[in-house]
PDB file of C-alpha atoms in Angstrom:
ATOM      1  CA  MET A   1       8.263 -37.265   4.760  1.00 50.00           C
ATOM      2  CA  LYS A   2      11.782 -36.453   5.944  1.00 53.00           C
ATOM      3  CA  ILE A   3      12.568 -33.587   8.309  1.00 55.00           C
ATOM      4  CA  ARG A   4      14.350 -31.718   5.510  1.00 55.00           C
ATOM      5  CA  GLY A   5      11.227 -31.947   3.377  1.00 56.00           C
ATOM      6  CA  ILE A   6       9.095 -30.578   6.192  1.00 54.00           C
ATOM      7  CA  PHE A   7      11.385 -27.590   6.676  1.00 54.00           C
ATOM      8  CA  VAL A   8      11.300 -26.916   2.927  1.00 50.00           C
ATOM      9  CA  THR A   9       7.505 -26.949   3.115  1.00 53.00           C
ATOM     10  CA  VAL A  10       7.541 -24.523   6.051  1.00 53.00           C
ATOM     11  CA  SER A  11       9.848 -22.139   4.199  1.00 52.00           C
ATOM     12  CA  ALA A  12       7.779 -22.309   1.020  1.00 49.00           C
ATOM     13  CA  VAL A  13       4.510 -21.599   2.835  1.00 49.00           C
ATOM     14  CA  LEU A  14       5.957 -18.634   4.719  1.00 50.00           C
ATOM     15  CA  LEU A  15       7.504 -17.228   1.534  1.00 46.00           C
ATOM     16  CA  ILE A  16       4.209 -17.488  -0.357  1.00 44.00           C
ATOM     17  CA  MET A  17       2.350 -15.799   2.489  1.00 43.00           C
ATOM     18  CA  SER A  18       4.870 -12.960   2.722  1.00 41.00           C
ATOM     19  CA  VAL A  19       4.669 -12.325  -1.028  1.00 38.00           C
ATOM     20  CA  HIS A  20       0.862 -12.366  -0.904  1.00 36.00           C
ATOM     21  CA  THR A  21       0.840  -9.927   1.991  1.00 34.00           C
ATOM     22  CA  ALA A  22       3.145  -7.505   0.193  1.00 34.00           C
ATOM     23  CA  TYR A  23       1.178  -7.782  -3.044  1.00 35.00           C
ATOM     24  CA  ALA A  24      -2.203  -7.210  -1.393  1.00 34.00           C
ATOM     25  CA  ALA A  25      -1.671  -3.695  -0.125  1.00 57.00           C
ATOM     26  CA  ASP A  26       2.011  -2.948  -0.044  1.00 82.00           C
ATOM     27  CA  ALA A  27       2.163  -0.026  -2.484  1.00 88.00           C
ATOM     28  CA  GLU A  28      -0.770   1.853  -0.953  1.00 92.00           C
ATOM     29  CA  TYR A  29       0.462   1.220   2.582  1.00 93.00           C
ATOM     30  CA  ARG A  30       3.913   2.535   1.741  1.00 94.00           C
ATOM     31  CA  PHE A  31       2.370   5.519  -0.058  1.00 96.00           C
ATOM     32  CA  THR A  32       0.514   6.526   3.115  1.00 96.00           C
ATOM     33  CA  HIS A  33       3.390   5.787   5.516  1.00 96.00           C
ATOM     34  CA  ASN A  34       6.292   7.939   4.264  1.00 96.00           C
ATOM     35  CA  ASP A  35       8.183   5.180   2.470  1.00 96.00           C
ATOM     36  CA  HIS A  36       9.591   7.670  -0.054  1.00 97.00           C
ATOM     37  CA  ASP A  37      11.815  10.728  -0.060  1.00 97.00           C
ATOM     38  CA  THR A  38       8.942  13.090  -0.825  1.00 98.00           C
ATOM     39  CA  LEU A  39       5.220  13.127  -1.586  1.00 98.00           C
ATOM     40  CA  ILE A  40       4.500  16.165  -3.724  1.00 99.00           C
ATOM     41  CA  ILE A  41       1.536  18.006  -5.181  1.00 99.00           C
ATOM     42  CA  GLY A  42       2.456  20.050  -8.227  1.00 98.00           C
ATOM     43  CA  THR A  43       1.991  21.072 -11.850  1.00 99.00           C
ATOM     44  CA  VAL A  44       3.683  19.603 -14.924  1.00 99.00           C
ATOM     45  CA  THR A  45       5.688  22.382 -16.598  1.00 99.00           C
ATOM     46  CA  GLU A  46       7.731  20.378 -19.114  1.00 98.00           C
ATOM     47  CA  LEU A  47       7.021  17.081 -20.837  1.00 98.00           C
ATOM     48  CA  GLY A  48       8.823  15.127 -23.533  1.00 96.00           C
ATOM     49  CA  GLY A  49       9.474  11.558 -24.554  1.00 94.00           C
ATOM     50  CA  ASP A  50      11.894  11.051 -21.688  1.00 95.00           C
ATOM     51  CA  THR A  51      11.652  14.270 -19.659  1.00 97.00           C
ATOM     52  CA  MET A  52       9.168  15.714 -17.206  1.00 98.00           C
ATOM     53  CA  SER A  53       9.496  18.685 -14.876  1.00 99.00           C
ATOM     54  CA  ILE A  54       7.091  19.560 -12.083  1.00 99.00           C
ATOM     55  CA  ASP A  55       6.728  22.782 -10.125  1.00 99.00           C
ATOM     56  CA  VAL A  56       5.907  21.758  -6.569  1.00 99.00           C
ATOM     57  CA  ALA A  57       3.020  23.534  -4.849  1.00 98.00           C
ATOM     58  CA  ASP A  58       2.763  21.491  -1.653  1.00 98.00           C
ATOM     59  CA  TYR A  59       3.919  18.407   0.221  1.00 98.00           C
ATOM     60  CA  ILE A  60       2.198  15.727   2.259  1.00 98.00           C
ATOM     61  CA  VAL A  61       3.972  14.143   5.208  1.00 98.00           C
ATOM     62  CA  SER A  62       2.151  11.247   6.833  1.00 97.00           C
ATOM     63  CA  VAL A  63       1.735  11.205  10.597  1.00 96.00           C
ATOM     64  CA  ARG A  64       2.933   7.598  10.521  1.00 94.00           C
ATOM     65  CA  ASP A  65       6.231   6.197   9.287  1.00 95.00           C
ATOM     66  CA  LEU A  66       6.652   2.734   7.840  1.00 91.00           C
ATOM     67  CA  ASN A  67       9.895   2.351   9.785  1.00 87.00           C
ATOM     68  CA  VAL A  68       9.548   4.225  13.073  1.00 87.00           C
ATOM     69  CA  ASN A  69      13.142   3.417  14.051  1.00 89.00           C
ATOM     70  CA  ALA A  70      14.606   4.850  10.849  1.00 88.00           C
ATOM     71  CA  PRO A  71      12.053   7.190   9.249  1.00 91.00           C
ATOM     72  CA  LYS A  72      12.880   8.559   5.823  1.00 93.00           C
ATOM     73  CA  LYS A  73      13.647  12.266   5.687  1.00 91.00           C
ATOM     74  CA  GLN A  74      10.861  13.972   3.756  1.00 96.00           C
ATOM     75  CA  LEU A  75      12.438  16.342   1.213  1.00 97.00           C
ATOM     76  CA  ARG A  76      10.808  19.568   0.017  1.00 98.00           C
ATOM     77  CA  PRO A  77      12.093  20.297  -3.498  1.00 98.00           C
ATOM     78  CA  LYS A  78      10.741  23.353  -5.310  1.00 98.00           C
ATOM     79  CA  THR A  79      11.099  21.726  -8.719  1.00 98.00           C
ATOM     80  CA  VAL A  80      11.251  18.055  -9.631  1.00 98.00           C
ATOM     81  CA  ARG A  81      12.716  16.451 -12.742  1.00 98.00           C
ATOM     82  CA  LEU A  82      11.824  12.800 -13.262  1.00 98.00           C
ATOM     83  CA  THR A  83      14.307  10.170 -14.382  1.00 98.00           C
ATOM     84  CA  GLU A  84      14.088   8.975 -17.975  1.00 97.00           C
ATOM     85  CA  LYS A  85      12.935   5.552 -16.771  1.00 97.00           C
ATOM     86  CA  SER A  86      10.039   7.021 -14.775  1.00 97.00           C
ATOM     87  CA  VAL A  87       8.865   9.215 -17.661  1.00 98.00           C
ATOM     88  CA  LYS A  88       8.907   6.286 -20.077  1.00 96.00           C
ATOM     89  CA  ARG A  89       6.964   4.250 -17.524  1.00 95.00           C
ATOM     90  CA  LEU A  90       4.246   6.920 -17.430  1.00 96.00           C
ATOM     91  CA  HIS A  91       4.049   6.978 -21.232  1.00 96.00           C
ATOM     92  CA  GLU A  92       3.849   3.174 -21.359  1.00 95.00           C
ATOM     93  CA  ASN A  93       1.024   3.137 -18.805  1.00 91.00           C
ATOM     94  CA  ALA A  94      -0.897   5.675 -20.876  1.00 92.00           C
ATOM     95  CA  ASP A  95      -0.279   3.770 -24.114  1.00 93.00           C
ATOM     96  CA  SER A  96      -1.507   0.530 -22.544  1.00 90.00           C
ATOM     97  CA  GLY A  97      -4.626   2.177 -21.135  1.00 85.00           C
ATOM     98  CA  TRP A  98      -3.653   1.856 -17.470  1.00 82.00           C
ATOM     99  CA  SER A  99      -3.800   5.625 -17.059  1.00 85.00           C
ATOM    100  CA  THR A 100      -4.609   8.753 -19.021  1.00 88.00           C
ATOM    101  CA  ALA A 101      -1.789  10.597 -20.758  1.00 94.00           C
ATOM    102  CA  PHE A 102      -0.173  13.524 -18.971  1.00 97.00           C
ATOM    103  CA  SER A 103       0.154  16.999 -20.471  1.00 97.00           C
ATOM    104  CA  VAL A 104       1.846  20.267 -19.574  1.00 98.00           C
ATOM    105  CA  GLY A 105      -0.387  22.066 -17.093  1.00 98.00           C
ATOM    106  CA  ASP A 106      -1.698  18.899 -15.439  1.00 98.00           C
ATOM    107  CA  SER A 107      -1.793  18.761 -11.653  1.00 98.00           C
ATOM    108  CA  VAL A 108      -0.244  15.654 -10.092  1.00 98.00           C
ATOM    109  CA  VAL A 109       0.258  13.873  -6.788  1.00 98.00           C
ATOM    110  CA  ALA A 110       3.472  11.853  -6.743  1.00 98.00           C
ATOM    111  CA  SER A 111       5.395   9.592  -4.383  1.00 98.00           C
ATOM    112  CA  LEU A 112       9.069   9.977  -5.318  1.00 98.00           C
ATOM    113  CA  ASN A 113      12.570   8.894  -4.371  1.00 98.00           C
ATOM    114  CA  LYS A 114      15.616  11.047  -5.089  1.00 97.00           C
ATOM    115  CA  LYS A 115      18.089   9.574  -7.553  1.00 97.00           C
ATOM    116  CA  GLY A 116      21.078  11.792  -8.220  1.00 96.00           C
ATOM    117  CA  ASP A 117      19.764  15.200  -9.240  1.00 97.00           C
ATOM    118  CA  LYS A 118      16.433  13.730 -10.390  1.00 98.00           C
ATOM    119  CA  TYR A 119      13.529  11.820  -8.884  1.00 98.00           C
ATOM    120  CA  GLU A 120      12.023   8.437  -9.686  1.00 98.00           C
ATOM    121  CA  ILE A 121       8.494   7.210  -9.034  1.00 97.00           C
ATOM    122  CA  ALA A 122       8.227   5.314  -5.754  1.00 96.00           C
ATOM    123  CA  TRP A 123       4.693   4.183  -4.832  1.00 95.00           C
ATOM    124  CA  GLY A 124       2.359   6.163  -7.058  1.00 94.00           C
ATOM    125  CA  PHE A 125       2.011   8.966  -9.582  1.00 97.00           C
ATOM    126  CA  PHE A 126      -1.522  10.294 -10.076  1.00 96.00           C
ATOM    127  CA  LYS A 127      -3.217  13.029 -12.055  1.00 97.00           C
ATOM    128  CA  SER A 128      -5.261  15.345  -9.816  1.00 98.00           C
ATOM    129  CA  ASP A 129      -7.889  18.028 -10.401  1.00 98.00           C
ATOM    130  CA  GLY A 130      -5.921  20.723  -8.577  1.00 98.00           C
ATOM    131  CA  THR A 131      -3.137  21.467  -6.118  1.00 98.00           C
ATOM    132  CA  ASP A 132      -5.183  22.334  -3.027  1.00 98.00           C
ATOM    133  CA  TYR A 133      -4.567  19.317  -0.807  1.00 98.00           C
ATOM    134  CA  LYS A 134      -7.751  19.951   1.189  1.00 98.00           C
ATOM    135  CA  THR A 135     -10.092  19.474  -1.775  1.00 98.00           C
ATOM    136  CA  LEU A 136      -8.297  17.692  -4.626  1.00 98.00           C
ATOM    137  CA  SER A 137      -9.299  14.330  -6.100  1.00 98.00           C
ATOM    138  CA  VAL A 138      -7.078  11.967  -8.067  1.00 97.00           C
ATOM    139  CA  GLU A 139      -7.355   9.584 -10.988  1.00 95.00           C
ATOM    140  CA  ALA A 140      -6.177   6.107 -10.011  1.00 92.00           C
ATOM    141  CA  TYR A 141      -6.299   2.546 -11.324  1.00 86.00           C
ATOM    142  CA  SER A 142      -9.562   1.967  -9.434  1.00 89.00           C
ATOM    143  CA  PRO A 143     -12.243   4.223  -7.879  1.00 93.00           C
ATOM    144  CA  SER A 144     -11.654   2.638  -4.468  1.00 92.00           C
ATOM    145  CA  THR A 145      -7.932   3.430  -4.587  1.00 93.00           C
ATOM    146  CA  ALA A 146      -8.712   6.974  -5.753  1.00 95.00           C
ATOM    147  CA  ALA A 147     -11.048   7.408  -2.782  1.00 96.00           C
ATOM    148  CA  MET A 148      -8.422   6.162  -0.343  1.00 96.00           C
ATOM    149  CA  ILE A 149      -5.716   8.450  -1.741  1.00 97.00           C
ATOM    150  CA  LYS A 150      -8.089  11.426  -1.752  1.00 98.00           C
ATOM    151  CA  ASP A 151      -8.985  10.878   1.900  1.00 98.00           C
ATOM    152  CA  PHE A 152      -5.334  10.554   2.879  1.00 98.00           C
ATOM    153  CA  ILE A 153      -4.273  13.672   0.951  1.00 98.00           C
ATOM    154  CA  ASN A 154      -7.281  15.798   2.011  1.00 98.00           C
ATOM    155  CA  SER A 155      -6.463  15.043   5.653  1.00 98.00           C
ATOM    156  CA  GLY A 156      -2.927  16.343   5.205  1.00 98.00           C
ATOM    157  CA  GLY A 157      -1.525  12.887   5.918  1.00 97.00           C
ATOM    158  CA  LYS A 158      -3.517  12.298   9.111  1.00 97.00           C
ATOM    159  CA  ASN A 159      -5.834   9.570   7.806  1.00 96.00           C
ATOM    160  CA  THR A 160      -3.502   6.644   7.168  1.00 95.00           C
ATOM    161  CA  GLU A 161      -5.376   3.437   7.914  1.00 95.00           C
ATOM    162  CA  PHE A 162      -7.990   1.997   5.559  1.00 93.00           C
ATOM    163  CA  SER A 163      -9.987  -1.173   5.124  1.00 92.00           C
ATOM    164  CA  PHE A 164     -11.389  -2.732   1.938  1.00 88.00           C
ATOM    165  CA  ASN A 165     -14.476  -4.955   2.052  1.00 89.00           C
ATOM    166  CA  GLY A 166     -15.568  -5.779  -1.472  1.00 86.00           C
ATOM    167  CA  ASN A 167     -16.308  -2.444  -3.157  1.00 88.00           C
ATOM    168  CA  ILE A 168     -16.544  -0.586   0.149  1.00 92.00           C
ATOM    169  CA  VAL A 169     -13.596   1.453   1.422  1.00 94.00           C
ATOM    170  CA  SER A 170     -13.531   2.583   5.043  1.00 95.00           C
ATOM    171  CA  ARG A 171     -11.225   4.836   7.000  1.00 96.00           C
ATOM    172  CA  VAL A 172     -10.145   3.112  10.212  1.00 95.00           C
ATOM    173  CA  GLU A 173      -9.516   5.116  13.390  1.00 93.00           C
ATOM    174  CA  MET A 174      -9.105   4.425  17.082  1.00 89.00           C
ATOM    175  CA  ARG A 175     -11.307   6.579  19.301  1.00 89.00           C
ATOM    176  CA  ASP A 176     -11.477   6.126  23.065  1.00 90.00           C
ATOM    177  CA  GLY A 177     -10.029   2.660  22.709  1.00 90.00           C
ATOM    178  CA  LYS A 178     -12.596   1.642  20.091  1.00 92.00           C
ATOM    179  CA  ARG A 179     -11.965   0.895  16.450  1.00 93.00           C
ATOM    180  CA  ILE A 180     -14.236   3.040  14.285  1.00 94.00           C
ATOM    181  CA  SER A 181     -14.761   2.472  10.559  1.00 94.00           C
ATOM    182  CA  THR A 182     -16.130   5.323   8.439  1.00 95.00           C
ATOM    183  CA  VAL A 183     -17.225   4.610   4.869  1.00 96.00           C
ATOM    184  CA  ILE A 184     -15.477   6.881   2.362  1.00 96.00           C
ATOM    185  CA  TYR A 185     -16.444   5.002  -0.791  1.00 96.00           C
ATOM    186  CA  ASN A 186     -19.259   2.607  -1.632  1.00 94.00           C
ATOM    187  CA  GLY A 187     -18.844   0.908  -4.995  1.00 86.00           C
ATOM    188  CA  THR A 188     -22.483  -0.180  -5.058  1.00 63.00           C
ATOM    189  CA  GLU A 189     -23.393   3.443  -5.666  1.00 48.00           C
ATOM    190  CA  ALA A 190     -22.605   5.489  -8.804  1.00 44.00           C
ATOM    191  CA  GLU A 191     -18.969   4.940  -9.713  1.00 45.00           C
ATOM    192  CA  SER A 192     -16.959   8.050  -8.909  1.00 41.00           C
ATOM    193  CA  THR A 193     -13.417   8.958  -7.913  1.00 37.00           C
ATOM    194  CA  SER A 194     -14.585  11.879  -5.798  1.00 36.00           C
ATOM    195  CA  GLY A 195     -14.548   9.753  -2.643  1.00 34.00           C
ATOM    196  CA  GLU A 196     -17.096  11.796  -0.720  1.00 30.00           C
ATOM    197  CA  ILE A 197     -16.876  10.991   2.963  1.00 26.00           C
ATOM    198  CA  SER A 198     -19.840   9.667   4.912  1.00 27.00           C
ATOM    199  CA  GLU A 199     -18.993  11.017   8.339  1.00 28.00           C
ATOM    200  CA  GLY A 200     -19.866   9.324  11.579  1.00 29.00           C
ATOM    201  CA  LYS A 201     -21.158   6.064  10.135  1.00 27.00           C
ATOM    202  CA  ARG A 202     -20.036   3.185  12.306  1.00 28.00           C
ATOM    203  CA  LEU A 203     -19.515  -0.233  10.836  1.00 26.00           C
ATOM    204  CA  PRO A 204     -18.777  -3.621  12.358  1.00 28.00           C
ATOM    205  CA  GLU A 205     -15.208  -4.851  12.168  1.00 29.00           C
ATOM    206  CA  PRO A 206     -14.323  -5.372   8.481  1.00 29.00           C
ATOM    207  CA  GLU A 207     -14.060  -9.023   7.537  1.00 29.00           C
ATOM    208  CA  SER A 208     -11.679  -8.459   4.655  1.00 30.00           C
ATOM    209  CA  LYS A 209      -8.080  -7.388   4.887  1.00 33.00           C
ATOM    210  CA  GLY A 210      -7.245  -3.715   4.686  1.00 35.00           C
ATOM    211  CA  LEU A 211      -4.189  -1.513   4.647  1.00 36.00           C
ATOM    212  CA  SER A 212      -3.914  -1.668   8.426  1.00 35.00           C
ATOM    213  CA  ASP A 213      -4.977  -5.303   8.898  1.00 37.00           C
ATOM    214  CA  TYR A 214      -1.573  -6.941   8.965  1.00 39.00           C
ATOM    215  CA  SER A 215      -2.538  -8.547  12.282  1.00 39.00           C
ATOM    216  CA  ALA A 216      -4.761 -10.924  10.324  1.00 42.00           C
ATOM    217  CA  TYR A 217      -1.751 -12.176   8.423  1.00 44.00           C
ATOM    218  CA  ALA A 218       0.171 -12.563  11.660  1.00 46.00           C
ATOM    219  CA  VAL A 219      -2.596 -14.773  13.063  1.00 46.00           C
ATOM    220  CA  VAL A 220      -2.706 -16.920   9.925  1.00 51.00           C
ATOM    221  CA  THR A 221       1.084 -17.186   9.846  1.00 55.00           C
ATOM    222  CA  ALA A 222       1.159 -18.248  13.497  1.00 56.00           C
ATOM    223  CA  ALA A 223      -1.529 -20.855  12.836  1.00 59.00           C
ATOM    224  CA  VAL A 224       0.377 -22.302   9.877  1.00 62.00           C
ATOM    225  CA  ILE A 225       3.601 -22.440  11.880  1.00 67.00           C
ATOM    226  CA  ALA A 226       1.793 -24.142  14.777  1.00 62.00           C
ATOM    227  CA  VAL A 227       0.343 -26.807  12.473  1.00 66.00           C
ATOM    228  CA  LEU A 228       3.693 -27.458  10.823  1.00 68.00           C
ATOM    229  CA  ILE A 229       5.470 -27.690  14.179  1.00 70.00           C
ATOM    230  CA  LYS A 230       2.851 -30.190  15.307  1.00 68.00           C
ATOM    231  CA  ILE A 231       3.520 -32.259  12.179  1.00 72.00           C
ATOM    232  CA  ILE A 232       7.263 -32.169  12.857  1.00 71.00           C
ATOM    233  CA  ILE A 233       6.801 -33.243  16.496  1.00 70.00           C
ATOM    234  CA  LYS A 234       4.476 -36.055  15.466  1.00 70.00           C
ATOM    235  CA  HIS A 235       6.952 -37.171  12.821  1.00 67.00           C
ATOM    236  CA  CYS A 236       9.791 -37.210  15.347  1.00 66.00           C
ATOM    237  CA  LYS A 237       7.710 -39.184  17.861  1.00 66.00           C
ATOM    238  CA  ASN A 238       6.746 -41.736  15.224  1.00 66.00           C
ATOM    239  CA  LYS A 239      10.376 -42.040  14.178  1.00 63.00           C
ATOM    240  CA  ASN A 240      11.517 -42.579  17.779  1.00 61.00           C
ATOM    241  CA  THR A 241       8.756 -45.127  18.348  1.00 61.00           C
ATOM    242  CA  ALA A 242       9.807 -47.016  15.232  1.00 58.00           C
ATOM    243  CA  LYS A 243      13.429 -47.049  16.409  1.00 57.00           C
ATOM    244  CA  LYS A 244      12.462 -48.381  19.846  1.00 57.00           C
ATOM    245  CA  THR A 245      10.273 -51.061  18.290  1.00 58.00           C
ATOM    246  CA  GLY A 246      13.067 -52.117  15.970  1.00 57.00           C
ATOM    247  CA  HIS A 247      15.549 -52.175  18.861  1.00 55.00           C
ATOM    248  CA  ASN A 248      13.252 -54.317  21.015  1.00 56.00           C
ATOM    249  CA  ASN A 249      12.779 -56.763  18.168  1.00 55.00           C
TER     250      ASN A 249
END
């Protein structure tokens, strides 16, 4: 294998890993870390084939920013009008069965970015059962995701780190230098999007990756790089040895 081929392999592996990392939990992580212009709670007041207006009742601002060096300014609009593209996307999701259809009067929780005088969907748009952030629940593409979003919203943006282990969702917190996991959803029980919190239950360190477990990917990435570097060094040594042998002959 030539050096160029090895570097191509390194690049390909790192690219695949970065895509996998982003796919695994990127949307939810961004949703809970202010990677949008606003996160609103409101009521749908107008709805058409390509129009939707929302009266905003409240806002959620996470205690943690995705980019601490350049945090996004969290806007507080009183009324939101969605872009035509976003409205059509919602209708398409409902038509395909990915979500229930929206109606005038529905309560929603939405991550949005400003585009001109309108807003487009950023990292999530969910139907909720009310506009009181302390008690509301949401409909999501899975009960575990609904539980995570509920816990984040009900905390007013304070609970931002979560771990998924099979059907179990845990809130992850640091207390007195210790990592504490509290179960907020257990999929082995009756399926529900209510996400009732089981307070004070300590769990061992989750084995599976979660929204805050990017360190695991860093370790794997470092290991892959180390192995590939070792291969390159070995290849170079073998090449030098072959040259010396040929020269001596």
